[in-house]
Coordinates of C-alpha atoms in Angstrom, one line a residue:
Chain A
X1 CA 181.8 43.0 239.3
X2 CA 182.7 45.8 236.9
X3 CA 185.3 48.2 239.0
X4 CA 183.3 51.7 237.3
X5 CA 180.3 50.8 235.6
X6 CA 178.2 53.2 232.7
X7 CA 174.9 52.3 231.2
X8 CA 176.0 52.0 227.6
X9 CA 173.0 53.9 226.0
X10 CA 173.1 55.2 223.8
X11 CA 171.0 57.8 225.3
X12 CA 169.0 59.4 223.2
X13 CA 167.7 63.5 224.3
X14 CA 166.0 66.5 222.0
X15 CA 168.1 69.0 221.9
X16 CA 167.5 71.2 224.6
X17 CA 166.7 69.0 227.1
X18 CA 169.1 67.9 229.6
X19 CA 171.2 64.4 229.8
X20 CA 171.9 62.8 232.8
X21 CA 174.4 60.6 233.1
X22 CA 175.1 57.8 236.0
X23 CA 178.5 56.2 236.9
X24 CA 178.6 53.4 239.9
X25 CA 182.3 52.7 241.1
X26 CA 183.3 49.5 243.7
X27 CA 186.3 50.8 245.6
X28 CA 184.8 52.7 248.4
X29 CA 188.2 54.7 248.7
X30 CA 188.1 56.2 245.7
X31 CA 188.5 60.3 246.0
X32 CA 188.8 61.5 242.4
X33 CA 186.5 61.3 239.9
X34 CA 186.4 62.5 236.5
X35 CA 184.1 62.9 233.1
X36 CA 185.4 62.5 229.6
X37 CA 184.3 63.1 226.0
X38 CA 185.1 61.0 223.5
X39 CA 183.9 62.1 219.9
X40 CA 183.9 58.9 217.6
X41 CA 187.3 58.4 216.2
X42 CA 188.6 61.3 218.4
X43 CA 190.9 60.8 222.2
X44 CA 188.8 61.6 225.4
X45 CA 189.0 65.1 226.5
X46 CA 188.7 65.9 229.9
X47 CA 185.5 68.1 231.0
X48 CA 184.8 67.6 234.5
X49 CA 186.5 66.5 237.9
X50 CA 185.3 66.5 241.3
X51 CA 186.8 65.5 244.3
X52 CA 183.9 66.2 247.5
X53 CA 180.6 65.0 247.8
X54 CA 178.0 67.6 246.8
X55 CA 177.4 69.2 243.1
X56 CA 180.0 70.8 240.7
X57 CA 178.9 73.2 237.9
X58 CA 180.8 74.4 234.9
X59 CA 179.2 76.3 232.2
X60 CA 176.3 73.6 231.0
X61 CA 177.6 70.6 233.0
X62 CA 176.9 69.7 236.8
X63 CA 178.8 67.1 238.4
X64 CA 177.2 65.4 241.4
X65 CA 179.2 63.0 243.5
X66 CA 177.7 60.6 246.4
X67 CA 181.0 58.7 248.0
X68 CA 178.6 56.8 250.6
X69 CA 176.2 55.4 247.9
X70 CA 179.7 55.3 244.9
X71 CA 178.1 56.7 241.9
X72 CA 178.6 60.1 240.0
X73 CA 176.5 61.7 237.9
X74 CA 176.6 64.0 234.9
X75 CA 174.3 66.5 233.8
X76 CA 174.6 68.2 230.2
X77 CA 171.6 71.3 230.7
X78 CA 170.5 73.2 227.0
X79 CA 172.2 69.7 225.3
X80 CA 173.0 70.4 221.9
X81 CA 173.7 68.2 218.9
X82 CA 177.6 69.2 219.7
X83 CA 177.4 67.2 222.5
X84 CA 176.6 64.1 221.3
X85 CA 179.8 61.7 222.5
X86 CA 180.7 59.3 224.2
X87 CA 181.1 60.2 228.0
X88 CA 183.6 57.9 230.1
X89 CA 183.4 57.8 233.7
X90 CA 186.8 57.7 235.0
X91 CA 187.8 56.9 239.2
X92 CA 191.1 57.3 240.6
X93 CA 191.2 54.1 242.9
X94 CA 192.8 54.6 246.3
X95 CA 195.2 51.4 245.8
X96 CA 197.8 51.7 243.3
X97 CA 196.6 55.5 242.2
X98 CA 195.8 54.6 238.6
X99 CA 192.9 56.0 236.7
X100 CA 189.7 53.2 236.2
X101 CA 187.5 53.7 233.1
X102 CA 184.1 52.7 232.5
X103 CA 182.5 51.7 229.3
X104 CA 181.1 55.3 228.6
X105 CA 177.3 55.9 227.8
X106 CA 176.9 57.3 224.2
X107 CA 174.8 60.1 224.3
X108 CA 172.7 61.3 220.8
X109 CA 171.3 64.8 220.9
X110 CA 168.7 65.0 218.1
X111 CA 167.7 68.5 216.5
Chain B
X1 CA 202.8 72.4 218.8
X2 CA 201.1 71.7 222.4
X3 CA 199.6 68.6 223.9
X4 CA 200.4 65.4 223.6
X5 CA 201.1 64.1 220.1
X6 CA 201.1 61.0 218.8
X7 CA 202.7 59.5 215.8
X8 CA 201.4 57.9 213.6
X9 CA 197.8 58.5 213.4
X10 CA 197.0 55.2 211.5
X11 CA 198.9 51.9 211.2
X12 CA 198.5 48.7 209.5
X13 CA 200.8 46.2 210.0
X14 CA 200.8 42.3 209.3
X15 CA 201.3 39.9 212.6
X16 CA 205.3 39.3 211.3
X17 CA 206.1 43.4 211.0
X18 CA 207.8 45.2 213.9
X19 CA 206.8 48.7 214.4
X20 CA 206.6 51.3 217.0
X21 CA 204.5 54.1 217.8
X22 CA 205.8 57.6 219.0
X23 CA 204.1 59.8 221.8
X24 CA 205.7 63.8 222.8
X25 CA 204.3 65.9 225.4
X26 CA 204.6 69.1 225.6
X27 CA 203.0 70.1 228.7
X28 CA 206.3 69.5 231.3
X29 CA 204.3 66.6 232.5
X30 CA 206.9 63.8 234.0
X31 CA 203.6 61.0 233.9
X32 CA 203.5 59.0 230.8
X33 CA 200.7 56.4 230.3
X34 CA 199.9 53.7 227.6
X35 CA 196.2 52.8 227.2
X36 CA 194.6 50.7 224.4
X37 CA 190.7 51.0 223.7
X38 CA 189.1 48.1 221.8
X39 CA 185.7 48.5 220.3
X40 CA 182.8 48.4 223.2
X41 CA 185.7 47.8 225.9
X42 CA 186.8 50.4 228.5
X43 CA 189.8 52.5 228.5
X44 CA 192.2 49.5 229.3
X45 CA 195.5 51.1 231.4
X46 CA 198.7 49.2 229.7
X47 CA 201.6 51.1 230.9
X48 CA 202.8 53.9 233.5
X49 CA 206.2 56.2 233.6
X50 CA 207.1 58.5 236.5
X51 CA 210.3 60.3 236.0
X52 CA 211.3 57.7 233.3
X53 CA 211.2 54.8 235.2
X54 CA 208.2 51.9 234.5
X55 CA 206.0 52.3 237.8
X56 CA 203.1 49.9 236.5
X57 CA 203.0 46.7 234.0
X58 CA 199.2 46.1 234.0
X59 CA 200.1 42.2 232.5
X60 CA 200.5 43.2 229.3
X61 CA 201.7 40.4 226.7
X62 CA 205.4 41.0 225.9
X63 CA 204.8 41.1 222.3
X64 CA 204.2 44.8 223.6
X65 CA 207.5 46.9 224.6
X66 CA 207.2 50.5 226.7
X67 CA 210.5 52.8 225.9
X68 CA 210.9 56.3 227.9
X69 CA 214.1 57.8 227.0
X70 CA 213.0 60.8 229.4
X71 CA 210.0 62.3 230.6
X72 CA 208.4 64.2 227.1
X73 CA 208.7 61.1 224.5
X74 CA 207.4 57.7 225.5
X75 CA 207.1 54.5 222.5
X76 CA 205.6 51.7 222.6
X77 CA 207.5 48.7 220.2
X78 CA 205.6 46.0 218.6
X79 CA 206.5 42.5 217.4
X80 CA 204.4 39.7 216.2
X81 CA 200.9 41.2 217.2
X82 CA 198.0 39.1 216.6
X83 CA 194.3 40.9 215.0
X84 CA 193.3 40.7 218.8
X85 CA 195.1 43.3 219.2
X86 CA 194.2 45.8 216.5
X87 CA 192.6 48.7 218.7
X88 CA 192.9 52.8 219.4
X89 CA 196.4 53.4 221.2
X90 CA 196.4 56.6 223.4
X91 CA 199.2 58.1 224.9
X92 CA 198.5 60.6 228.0
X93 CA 200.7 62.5 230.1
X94 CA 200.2 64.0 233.8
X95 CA 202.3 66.1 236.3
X96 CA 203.4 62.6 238.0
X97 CA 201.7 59.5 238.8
X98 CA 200.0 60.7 241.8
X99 CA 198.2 63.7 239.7
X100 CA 194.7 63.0 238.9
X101 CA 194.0 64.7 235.4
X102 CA 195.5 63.4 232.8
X103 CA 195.8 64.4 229.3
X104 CA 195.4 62.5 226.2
X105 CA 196.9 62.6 222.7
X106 CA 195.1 62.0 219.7
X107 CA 195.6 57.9 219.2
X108 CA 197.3 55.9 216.6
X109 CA 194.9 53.3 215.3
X110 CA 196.1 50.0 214.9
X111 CA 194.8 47.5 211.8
X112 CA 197.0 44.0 212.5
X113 CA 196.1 41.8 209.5

């Protein structure tokens, strides 16, 4: 079993719409949780992170954490063709404090 | 500059070469990390410095060898790599090992022919 898992899309939305974005983890410890970008041919860049269960919102992203079922979610509201990326789920697993990535979900916003 | 930094951006190098690739951060982070990402493979965690010192060795062939001659530059030398292991290198940087967000440089990308 993967350790963070991400439907690799790519997942395709008209611009405007929103994405949403799922992320299952294994280590039921975990407590941090983050969401890359990765551009092709570009490093990731860190967007969001959340910590407690519940919903995070920052500008056009929401971050929505469940700890009892493990998954995380991202929603992208208004998506524009800018966002299109890779998005990598990353979990901070409680043994040994090291960062876990998934296999991100490529997201294509068309116009 | 700011950030992490990574030099060089590209690199092709034949399985006999020895070569090593530079990271600087600029951030006052005392976290250095080594991660290489191969095509449709996740973010795969090579290396870890805290305060200089090697904290994590995620099994990582010793053709591969980690330098941190303090907490801003970290290198990674390499001898007699195989085309297996032509990939993305990224450097990152945090405030230690126990911070959560970490910050990545650009990548070198690797060609072993």
């Amino acid at each position: 079993q993967k350790e963070v898992e991400q439907n690799s899309g790519p997942l395709s939305v008209p611009e405007g719409a929103i994405a949403s974005l799922n992320c299952t983890y294994s280590d039921r410890g975990s407590q941090s949780f983050f969401w890359y970008r990765q551009y092709s041919g570009k490093s990731p860049e860190l967007i969001m992170s959340i910590y407690s269960n519940g919903d995070k919102e920052d500008g056009r992203f929401t971050a929505q954490l469940n700890k009892a079922s493990q998954y995380v979610s991202l929603l992208i509201r208004d998506s524009q063709p800018s966002d299109s990326a890779t998005y990598l789920c990353a979990v901070n697993q409680a043994a040994g404090n090291k960062l876990t990535f998934g296999g991100g979900t490529r997201v294509l916003v068309k116009p | 500059e700011t950030g992490v930094t990574q030099t060089p951006r590209h690199l092709v190098m034949g399985m006999t070469n020895k070569k090593s690739l530079k990271c600087e951060q600029h951030l006052g982070h005392n976290a250095m990390y080594w991660y290489k990402q191969s095509a449709k493979k996740p973010l795969e965690l090579m290396f870890v410095y805290n305060f200089k010192e090697q904290t994590e060795n995620n099994s990582v062939p010793s053709r591969f060898s980690p330098e941190c001659p303090n907490s801003s530059h970290l290198f990674l030398h390499l001898h007699t790599l195989q085309p297996e292991d032509s990939a993305l290198y990224l450097c990152a940087s945090s405030q230690d090992r126990f911070a959560d967000t970490q910050y990545f440089g650009p990548g070198t990308r690797l060609t072993v022919l």
